Amino acid sequence: MLPSFFIAHGSPMLAIENNDYTQFLNQLGRDLPRPKAIVLFSAHWESGVQQVSRVDQYRTIYDFGGFDRSLYTIEYPAHGSNEIAGEIEDLFTKNGIPFKNETTRGLDHGAWVVLRMLYPDANIPVIAMSVNPALPPEEQYKIGAALSGLREKDILIIGSGGTVHNLGALKWADNGKADSWALEFDDWLAGNLEKWDLESLFNYNSLAPNASLAVPPYGNEHFVPIFYAMGAADNQPKAALLHRSFRYGNLSHSVWQFG
């Protein structure tokens, strides 16, 4: 059975950088058994109703500005899978989860930056999924849990975002040191993920130290993919932190394995 993952996609610059984090993701893709397909919940696709992609071949979306021009030439021409999308829709129907099909949207950088580092040949079918930051964490978790059986079919489930993501607090002159407030929040999160303490995690905004800095109330979309990924391992509740580093003072690069 494949695990599910929460993977930070960081800055778009990761797509052209060579550092400890990109090397870790490159190696992770080589170490994992080759999946039949990848289901990916991206922080950069927000929707009030769960969206399920039915796309034959994805275009690459450059949903950022002001970065190195070479980023805008990168293509990740992944194919979709109507078969796997249909299985997902059946599971959502069975579990009473409303959804819609999306037939034209490409892959945003929350998806393709991560996928390109894991599987650079773009030869594994991808089903892109939206997230709804307005849902309570319990409901986000339930959406992931509805898909937990897919892991037994060698389908890899990923939530792409960032545990600490506050663009207003970034220090672009990176000195390599992590801000203490970011570490305190991330340490609290790690302790509760490892205990699988759902009650505490679902109430992170009132219980976690520095929660309003790490996960700004106006921008929780990068944090919530962790609940979808965690829910996908509800049938095998264990969590392991595989990598953690920080850029720009407090932008987290973390990889959590669930299951």
PDB file of C-alpha atoms in Angstrom:
ATOM      1  CA  MET A   1       0.000   0.000   0.000  1.00  0.00           C
ATOM      2  CA  LEU A   2       1.389   3.384  -0.959  1.00  0.00           C
ATOM      3  CA  PRO A   3       1.513   6.106   1.697  1.00  0.00           C
ATOM      4  CA  SER A   4       0.008   9.540   1.139  1.00  0.00           C
ATOM      5  CA  PHE A   5       2.112  12.689   1.377  1.00  0.00           C
ATOM      6  CA  PHE A   6       1.978  16.344   2.238  1.00  0.00           C
ATOM      7  CA  ILE A   7       4.672  18.112   0.220  1.00  0.00           C
ATOM      8  CA  ALA A   8       5.573  21.786   0.419  1.00  0.00           C
ATOM      9  CA  HIS A   9       5.947  23.384  -3.006  1.00  0.00           C
ATOM     10  CA  GLY A  10       7.692  26.508  -1.706  1.00  0.00           C
ATOM     11  CA  SER A  11       8.633  29.244  -4.146  1.00  0.00           C
ATOM     12  CA  PRO A  12       8.323  28.584  -7.902  1.00  0.00           C
ATOM     13  CA  MET A  13      12.111  28.991  -7.998  1.00  0.00           C
ATOM     14  CA  LEU A  14      12.409  25.440  -6.680  1.00  0.00           C
ATOM     15  CA  ALA A  15      11.705  24.322 -10.244  1.00  0.00           C
ATOM     16  CA  ILE A  16      15.142  25.546 -11.365  1.00  0.00           C
ATOM     17  CA  GLU A  17      17.126  25.317  -8.120  1.00  0.00           C
ATOM     18  CA  ASN A  18      19.489  22.613  -6.929  1.00  0.00           C
ATOM     19  CA  ASN A  19      19.497  22.426  -3.146  1.00  0.00           C
ATOM     20  CA  ASP A  20      18.963  19.959  -0.310  1.00  0.00           C
ATOM     21  CA  TYR A  21      15.193  20.092  -0.690  1.00  0.00           C
ATOM     22  CA  THR A  22      15.057  19.609  -4.446  1.00  0.00           C
ATOM     23  CA  GLN A  23      17.577  16.786  -4.146  1.00  0.00           C
ATOM     24  CA  PHE A  24      15.438  15.161  -1.459  1.00  0.00           C
ATOM     25  CA  LEU A  25      12.338  15.266  -3.670  1.00  0.00           C
ATOM     26  CA  ASN A  26      14.285  13.928  -6.652  1.00  0.00           C
ATOM     27  CA  GLN A  27      15.427  10.983  -4.532  1.00  0.00           C
ATOM     28  CA  LEU A  28      11.977  10.418  -3.052  1.00  0.00           C
ATOM     29  CA  GLY A  29      10.564   9.949  -6.541  1.00  0.00           C
ATOM     30  CA  ARG A  30      13.242   7.372  -7.285  1.00  0.00           C
ATOM     31  CA  ASP A  31      12.742   5.516  -3.990  1.00  0.00           C
ATOM     32  CA  LEU A  32       8.949   5.196  -4.107  1.00  0.00           C
ATOM     33  CA  PRO A  33       7.330   2.315  -5.967  1.00  0.00           C
ATOM     34  CA  ARG A  34       6.065   3.609  -9.292  1.00  0.00           C
ATOM     35  CA  PRO A  35       2.408   4.604  -8.792  1.00  0.00           C
ATOM     36  CA  LYS A  36      -0.382   3.721 -11.173  1.00  0.00           C
ATOM     37  CA  ALA A  37      -1.600   7.328 -10.972  1.00  0.00           C
ATOM     38  CA  ILE A  38      -1.244  10.446  -8.817  1.00  0.00           C
ATOM     39  CA  VAL A  39      -4.098  12.313  -7.147  1.00  0.00           C
ATOM     40  CA  LEU A  40      -2.920  15.779  -6.142  1.00  0.00           C
ATOM     41  CA  PHE A  41      -4.724  18.409  -4.037  1.00  0.00           C
ATOM     42  CA  SER A  42      -3.117  21.791  -4.756  1.00  0.00           C
ATOM     43  CA  ALA A  43      -3.257  24.924  -2.595  1.00  0.00           C
ATOM     44  CA  HIS A  44      -3.406  26.935  -5.813  1.00  0.00           C
ATOM     45  CA  TRP A  45      -6.751  25.521  -6.893  1.00  0.00           C
ATOM     46  CA  GLU A  46      -9.483  26.792  -4.598  1.00  0.00           C
ATOM     47  CA  SER A  47     -13.112  25.887  -5.119  1.00  0.00           C
ATOM     48  CA  GLY A  48     -16.282  25.965  -3.047  1.00  0.00           C
ATOM     49  CA  VAL A  49     -17.246  22.521  -4.360  1.00  0.00           C
ATOM     50  CA  GLN A  50     -14.718  19.726  -4.747  1.00  0.00           C
ATOM     51  CA  GLN A  51     -13.374  19.671  -8.312  1.00  0.00           C
ATOM     52  CA  VAL A  52     -12.108  16.509 -10.005  1.00  0.00           C
ATOM     53  CA  SER A  53     -10.085  16.889 -13.200  1.00  0.00           C
ATOM     54  CA  ARG A  54     -11.075  15.011 -16.318  1.00  0.00           C
ATOM     55  CA  VAL A  55      -8.338  16.270 -18.612  1.00  0.00           C
ATOM     56  CA  ASP A  56      -6.684  14.200 -21.341  1.00  0.00           C
ATOM     57  CA  GLN A  57      -3.452  16.228 -21.357  1.00  0.00           C
ATOM     58  CA  TYR A  58      -2.719  19.127 -19.062  1.00  0.00           C
ATOM     59  CA  ARG A  59      -1.333  22.488 -20.105  1.00  0.00           C
ATOM     60  CA  THR A  60       1.163  24.113 -17.734  1.00  0.00           C
ATOM     61  CA  ILE A  61      -0.152  27.112 -15.775  1.00  0.00           C
ATOM     62  CA  TYR A  62       2.294  29.866 -14.791  1.00  0.00           C
ATOM     63  CA  ASP A  63       0.316  31.279 -11.878  1.00  0.00           C
ATOM     64  CA  PHE A  64       3.042  33.587 -10.564  1.00  0.00           C
ATOM     65  CA  GLY A  65       4.849  36.736 -11.574  1.00  0.00           C
ATOM     66  CA  GLY A  66       8.199  38.465 -11.182  1.00  0.00           C
ATOM     67  CA  PHE A  67      10.378  35.365 -11.224  1.00  0.00           C
ATOM     68  CA  ASP A  68      13.180  34.182 -13.516  1.00  0.00           C
ATOM     69  CA  ARG A  69      12.026  34.099 -17.140  1.00  0.00           C
ATOM     70  CA  SER A  70      13.188  30.518 -17.571  1.00  0.00           C
ATOM     71  CA  LEU A  71      10.352  29.384 -15.315  1.00  0.00           C
ATOM     72  CA  TYR A  72       7.863  30.383 -17.993  1.00  0.00           C
ATOM     73  CA  THR A  73       9.395  27.991 -20.513  1.00  0.00           C
ATOM     74  CA  ILE A  74       8.997  24.875 -18.357  1.00  0.00           C
ATOM     75  CA  GLU A  75       6.377  22.409 -19.550  1.00  0.00           C
ATOM     76  CA  TYR A  76       4.961  19.469 -17.620  1.00  0.00           C
ATOM     77  CA  PRO A  77       2.707  17.719 -20.155  1.00  0.00           C
ATOM     78  CA  ALA A  78       1.134  15.145 -17.857  1.00  0.00           C
ATOM     79  CA  HIS A  79      -1.865  13.129 -18.964  1.00  0.00           C
ATOM     80  CA  GLY A  80      -5.014  12.552 -16.959  1.00  0.00           C
ATOM     81  CA  SER A  81      -7.052   9.402 -16.420  1.00  0.00           C
ATOM     82  CA  ASN A  82     -10.801   9.286 -16.860  1.00  0.00           C
ATOM     83  CA  GLU A  83     -10.762   5.813 -15.333  1.00  0.00           C
ATOM     84  CA  ILE A  84      -9.225   6.983 -12.040  1.00  0.00           C
ATOM     85  CA  ALA A  85     -11.320  10.157 -12.068  1.00  0.00           C
ATOM     86  CA  GLY A  86     -14.388   7.940 -12.342  1.00  0.00           C
ATOM     87  CA  GLU A  87     -13.267   5.872  -9.354  1.00  0.00           C
ATOM     88  CA  ILE A  88     -12.827   9.065  -7.336  1.00  0.00           C
ATOM     89  CA  GLU A  89     -16.277  10.286  -8.307  1.00  0.00           C
ATOM     90  CA  ASP A  90     -17.799   6.948  -7.298  1.00  0.00           C
ATOM     91  CA  LEU A  91     -16.115   7.170  -3.888  1.00  0.00           C
ATOM     92  CA  PHE A  92     -17.327  10.719  -3.384  1.00  0.00           C
ATOM     93  CA  THR A  93     -20.856   9.719  -4.332  1.00  0.00           C
ATOM     94  CA  LYS A  94     -20.733   6.769  -1.917  1.00  0.00           C
ATOM     95  CA  ASN A  95     -19.549   9.060   0.890  1.00  0.00           C
ATOM     96  CA  GLY A  96     -21.976  11.894   0.182  1.00  0.00           C
ATOM     97  CA  ILE A  97     -19.314  14.376  -0.916  1.00  0.00           C
ATOM     98  CA  PRO A  98     -20.485  16.883  -3.564  1.00  0.00           C
ATOM     99  CA  PHE A  99     -18.166  17.320  -6.540  1.00  0.00           C
ATOM    100  CA  LYS A 100     -17.919  18.706 -10.049  1.00  0.00           C
ATOM    101  CA  ASN A 101     -15.881  17.739 -13.097  1.00  0.00           C
ATOM    102  CA  GLU A 102     -13.302  20.128 -14.521  1.00  0.00           C
ATOM    103  CA  THR A 103     -12.326  19.433 -18.143  1.00  0.00           C
ATOM    104  CA  THR A 104     -10.114  22.375 -19.182  1.00  0.00           C
ATOM    105  CA  ARG A 105      -7.898  23.497 -16.295  1.00  0.00           C
ATOM    106  CA  GLY A 106      -4.158  22.875 -16.496  1.00  0.00           C
ATOM    107  CA  LEU A 107      -1.676  22.125 -13.720  1.00  0.00           C
ATOM    108  CA  ASP A 108      -0.785  25.086 -11.495  1.00  0.00           C
ATOM    109  CA  HIS A 109       2.675  25.437 -10.000  1.00  0.00           C
ATOM    110  CA  GLY A 110       1.528  23.874  -6.743  1.00  0.00           C
ATOM    111  CA  ALA A 111       1.133  20.712  -8.801  1.00  0.00           C
ATOM    112  CA  TRP A 112       3.781  20.784 -11.502  1.00  0.00           C
ATOM    113  CA  VAL A 113       6.699  22.031  -9.404  1.00  0.00           C
ATOM    114  CA  VAL A 114       6.266  19.054  -7.056  1.00  0.00           C
ATOM    115  CA  LEU A 115       5.453  16.518  -9.765  1.00  0.00           C
ATOM    116  CA  ARG A 116       8.376  17.559 -11.946  1.00  0.00           C
ATOM    117  CA  MET A 117      10.820  16.962  -9.093  1.00  0.00           C
ATOM    118  CA  LEU A 118       9.319  13.577  -8.228  1.00  0.00           C
ATOM    119  CA  TYR A 119       8.619  12.316 -11.760  1.00  0.00           C
ATOM    120  CA  PRO A 120      10.412  14.517 -14.317  1.00  0.00           C
ATOM    121  CA  ASP A 121       9.287  12.443 -17.319  1.00  0.00           C
ATOM    122  CA  ALA A 122       5.610  13.363 -16.790  1.00  0.00           C
ATOM    123  CA  ASN A 123       4.666   9.792 -17.670  1.00  0.00           C
ATOM    124  CA  ILE A 124       2.311   8.985 -14.774  1.00  0.00           C
ATOM    125  CA  PRO A 125      -1.386   9.913 -15.051  1.00  0.00           C
ATOM    126  CA  VAL A 126      -2.432  12.802 -12.808  1.00  0.00           C
ATOM    127  CA  ILE A 127      -5.837  13.680 -11.412  1.00  0.00           C
ATOM    128  CA  ALA A 128      -5.728  17.270 -10.187  1.00  0.00           C
ATOM    129  CA  MET A 129      -7.992  18.150  -7.255  1.00  0.00           C
ATOM    130  CA  SER A 130      -9.107  21.440  -5.739  1.00  0.00           C
ATOM    131  CA  VAL A 131      -9.140  22.397  -2.067  1.00  0.00           C
ATOM    132  CA  ASN A 132     -11.732  24.397  -0.169  1.00  0.00           C
ATOM    133  CA  PRO A 133     -10.084  26.538   2.538  1.00  0.00           C
ATOM    134  CA  ALA A 134     -13.501  27.556   3.879  1.00  0.00           C
ATOM    135  CA  LEU A 135     -14.383  24.016   4.946  1.00  0.00           C
ATOM    136  CA  PRO A 136     -13.761  22.975   8.545  1.00  0.00           C
ATOM    137  CA  PRO A 137     -10.636  20.793   8.816  1.00  0.00           C
ATOM    138  CA  GLU A 138     -12.848  17.824   9.732  1.00  0.00           C
ATOM    139  CA  GLU A 139     -14.539  18.035   6.320  1.00  0.00           C
ATOM    140  CA  GLN A 140     -11.242  18.387   4.459  1.00  0.00           C
ATOM    141  CA  TYR A 141     -10.016  15.289   6.293  1.00  0.00           C
ATOM    142  CA  LYS A 142     -13.199  13.402   5.326  1.00  0.00           C
ATOM    143  CA  ILE A 143     -12.647  14.163   1.646  1.00  0.00           C
ATOM    144  CA  GLY A 144      -9.187  12.627   1.883  1.00  0.00           C
ATOM    145  CA  ALA A 145     -10.508   9.686   3.907  1.00  0.00           C
ATOM    146  CA  ALA A 146     -13.044   8.900   1.180  1.00  0.00           C
ATOM    147  CA  LEU A 147     -10.075   8.179  -1.099  1.00  0.00           C
ATOM    148  CA  SER A 148      -8.020   6.126   1.362  1.00  0.00           C
ATOM    149  CA  GLY A 149      -8.770   2.859  -0.438  1.00  0.00           C
ATOM    150  CA  LEU A 150      -7.054   4.128  -3.584  1.00  0.00           C
ATOM    151  CA  ARG A 151      -3.688   3.680  -1.882  1.00  0.00           C
ATOM    152  CA  GLU A 152      -4.252  -0.085  -1.975  1.00  0.00           C
ATOM    153  CA  LYS A 153      -4.469   0.225  -5.766  1.00  0.00           C
ATOM    154  CA  ASP A 154      -1.010   1.832  -6.038  1.00  0.00           C
ATOM    155  CA  ILE A 155      -2.427   5.329  -6.452  1.00  0.00           C
ATOM    156  CA  LEU A 156      -0.326   8.050  -4.858  1.00  0.00           C
ATOM    157  CA  ILE A 157      -2.227  10.819  -3.022  1.00  0.00           C
ATOM    158  CA  ILE A 158      -0.455  14.144  -2.419  1.00  0.00           C
ATOM    159  CA  GLY A 159      -1.468  17.376  -0.724  1.00  0.00           C
ATOM    160  CA  SER A 160       0.707  20.247  -1.964  1.00  0.00           C
ATOM    161  CA  GLY A 161       1.010  23.430   0.087  1.00  0.00           C
ATOM    162  CA  GLY A 162       3.101  24.649   3.016  1.00  0.00           C
ATOM    163  CA  THR A 163       2.819  24.291   6.786  1.00  0.00           C
ATOM    164  CA  VAL A 164       4.157  27.823   7.346  1.00  0.00           C
ATOM    165  CA  HIS A 165       3.228  30.177   4.515  1.00  0.00           C
ATOM    166  CA  ASN A 166       2.962  33.906   5.180  1.00  0.00           C
ATOM    167  CA  LEU A 167       4.182  35.929   2.208  1.00  0.00           C
ATOM    168  CA  GLY A 168       4.014  39.142   4.216  1.00  0.00           C
ATOM    169  CA  ALA A 169       6.557  37.824   6.721  1.00  0.00           C
ATOM    170  CA  LEU A 170       9.158  36.487   4.276  1.00  0.00           C
ATOM    171  CA  LYS A 171      12.740  37.735   4.405  1.00  0.00           C
ATOM    172  CA  TRP A 172      13.914  37.592   0.808  1.00  0.00           C
ATOM    173  CA  ALA A 173      17.502  38.251   1.894  1.00  0.00           C
ATOM    174  CA  ASP A 174      17.759  34.693   3.173  1.00  0.00           C
ATOM    175  CA  ASN A 175      20.350  34.179   5.919  1.00  0.00           C
ATOM    176  CA  GLY A 176      19.606  30.473   6.276  1.00  0.00           C
ATOM    177  CA  LYS A 177      18.057  30.833   9.734  1.00  0.00           C
ATOM    178  CA  ALA A 178      14.451  29.991  10.584  1.00  0.00           C
ATOM    179  CA  ASP A 179      12.394  32.436  12.625  1.00  0.00           C
ATOM    180  CA  SER A 180      11.638  31.166  16.142  1.00  0.00           C
ATOM    181  CA  TRP A 181       7.881  31.712  15.742  1.00  0.00           C
ATOM    182  CA  ALA A 182       7.824  29.515  12.632  1.00  0.00           C
ATOM    183  CA  LEU A 183       9.748  26.754  14.382  1.00  0.00           C
ATOM    184  CA  GLU A 184       7.437  26.889  17.403  1.00  0.00           C
ATOM    185  CA  PHE A 185       4.364  26.475  15.231  1.00  0.00           C
ATOM    186  CA  ASP A 186       5.918  23.713  13.138  1.00  0.00           C
ATOM    187  CA  ASP A 187       7.125  21.845  16.234  1.00  0.00           C
ATOM    188  CA  TRP A 188       3.597  21.942  17.695  1.00  0.00           C
ATOM    189  CA  LEU A 189       2.222  20.671  14.414  1.00  0.00           C
ATOM    190  CA  ALA A 190       4.784  17.863  14.222  1.00  0.00           C
ATOM    191  CA  GLY A 191       4.021  16.660  17.730  1.00  0.00           C
ATOM    192  CA  ASN A 192       0.308  16.454  17.068  1.00  0.00           C
ATOM    193  CA  LEU A 193       0.668  14.871  13.642  1.00  0.00           C
ATOM    194  CA  GLU A 194       2.868  12.151  15.109  1.00  0.00           C
ATOM    195  CA  LYS A 195       0.265  11.509  17.831  1.00  0.00           C
ATOM    196  CA  TRP A 196      -2.520  11.668  15.212  1.00  0.00           C
ATOM    197  CA  ASP A 197      -4.299  14.034  17.593  1.00  0.00           C
ATOM    198  CA  LEU A 198      -7.161  15.059  15.329  1.00  0.00           C
ATOM    199  CA  GLU A 199      -8.968  17.121  17.950  1.00  0.00           C
ATOM    200  CA  SER A 200      -5.935  19.357  18.477  1.00  0.00           C
ATOM    201  CA  LEU A 201      -5.068  19.522  14.790  1.00  0.00           C
ATOM    202  CA  PHE A 202      -8.589  20.478  13.771  1.00  0.00           C
ATOM    203  CA  ASN A 203      -8.374  23.339  16.291  1.00  0.00           C
ATOM    204  CA  TYR A 204      -4.855  24.428  15.342  1.00  0.00           C
ATOM    205  CA  ASN A 205      -5.912  28.052  14.865  1.00  0.00           C
ATOM    206  CA  SER A 206      -6.758  28.407  18.567  1.00  0.00           C
ATOM    207  CA  LEU A 207      -4.275  25.931  20.073  1.00  0.00           C
ATOM    208  CA  ALA A 208      -1.036  26.195  18.101  1.00  0.00           C
ATOM    209  CA  PRO A 209       1.521  28.857  19.047  1.00  0.00           C
ATOM    210  CA  ASN A 210       1.813  31.643  16.465  1.00  0.00           C
ATOM    211  CA  ALA A 211      -0.966  30.125  14.371  1.00  0.00           C
ATOM    212  CA  SER A 212      -2.109  33.483  13.011  1.00  0.00           C
ATOM    213  CA  LEU A 213       1.416  34.187  11.753  1.00  0.00           C
ATOM    214  CA  ALA A 214       2.114  30.730  10.340  1.00  0.00           C
ATOM    215  CA  VAL A 215      -1.350  30.315   8.819  1.00  0.00           C
ATOM    216  CA  PRO A 216      -2.781  33.802   8.247  1.00  0.00           C
ATOM    217  CA  PRO A 217      -6.576  33.871   8.525  1.00  0.00           C
ATOM    218  CA  TYR A 218      -6.738  35.447   5.061  1.00  0.00           C
ATOM    219  CA  GLY A 219      -4.554  32.748   3.520  1.00  0.00           C
ATOM    220  CA  ASN A 220      -4.983  29.245   4.932  1.00  0.00           C
ATOM    221  CA  GLU A 221      -5.115  27.600   1.496  1.00  0.00           C
ATOM    222  CA  HIS A 222      -1.504  26.419   1.733  1.00  0.00           C
ATOM    223  CA  PHE A 223      -2.010  24.764   5.099  1.00  0.00           C
ATOM    224  CA  VAL A 224      -5.232  22.851   4.488  1.00  0.00           C
ATOM    225  CA  PRO A 225      -3.887  20.318   1.941  1.00  0.00           C
ATOM    226  CA  ILE A 226      -2.295  18.572   4.922  1.00  0.00           C
ATOM    227  CA  PHE A 227      -5.765  17.522   6.108  1.00  0.00           C
ATOM    228  CA  TYR A 228      -6.676  16.019   2.731  1.00  0.00           C
ATOM    229  CA  ALA A 229      -3.389  14.079   2.662  1.00  0.00           C
ATOM    230  CA  MET A 230      -3.733  12.973   6.263  1.00  0.00           C
ATOM    231  CA  GLY A 231      -7.314  11.853   5.722  1.00  0.00           C
ATOM    232  CA  ALA A 232      -6.153   9.670   2.843  1.00  0.00           C
ATOM    233  CA  ALA A 233      -4.315   7.580   5.454  1.00  0.00           C
ATOM    234  CA  ASP A 234      -7.236   7.368   7.876  1.00  0.00           C
ATOM    235  CA  ASN A 235      -7.156   3.579   7.453  1.00  0.00           C
ATOM    236  CA  GLN A 236      -3.496   3.507   8.553  1.00  0.00           C
ATOM    237  CA  PRO A 237      -3.055   6.425  10.988  1.00  0.00           C
ATOM    238  CA  LYS A 238       0.654   7.071  11.358  1.00  0.00           C
ATOM    239  CA  ALA A 239       2.739  10.086  10.400  1.00  0.00           C
ATOM    240  CA  ALA A 240       6.454  10.557   9.755  1.00  0.00           C
ATOM    241  CA  LEU A 241       8.350  13.764   8.996  1.00  0.00           C
ATOM    242  CA  LEU A 242      10.745  12.961   6.141  1.00  0.00           C
ATOM    243  CA  HIS A 243      12.186  16.421   5.545  1.00  0.00           C
ATOM    244  CA  ARG A 244      12.006  19.886   7.072  1.00  0.00           C
ATOM    245  CA  SER A 245      13.857  23.037   6.161  1.00  0.00           C
ATOM    246  CA  PHE A 246      13.044  26.737   5.851  1.00  0.00           C
ATOM    247  CA  ARG A 247      13.732  29.452   3.291  1.00  0.00           C
ATOM    248  CA  TYR A 248      13.383  33.225   3.547  1.00  0.00           C
ATOM    249  CA  GLY A 249      13.171  33.063   7.325  1.00  0.00           C
ATOM    250  CA  ASN A 250       9.910  31.173   7.634  1.00  0.00           C
ATOM    251  CA  LEU A 251       8.750  29.540   4.390  1.00  0.00           C
ATOM    252  CA  SER A 252       8.560  25.865   5.284  1.00  0.00           C
ATOM    253  CA  HIS A 253       9.786  23.036   3.114  1.00  0.00           C
ATOM    254  CA  SER A 254       8.332  19.985   4.797  1.00  0.00           C
ATOM    255  CA  VAL A 255       7.424  16.522   3.599  1.00  0.00           C
ATOM    256  CA  TRP A 256       5.094  14.405   5.710  1.00  0.00           C
ATOM    257  CA  GLN A 257       4.385  10.764   4.995  1.00  0.00           C
ATOM    258  CA  PHE A 258       1.083   9.328   6.171  1.00  0.00           C
ATOM    259  CA  GLY A 259       0.275   5.643   6.381  1.00  0.00           C
TER     260      GLY A 259
END
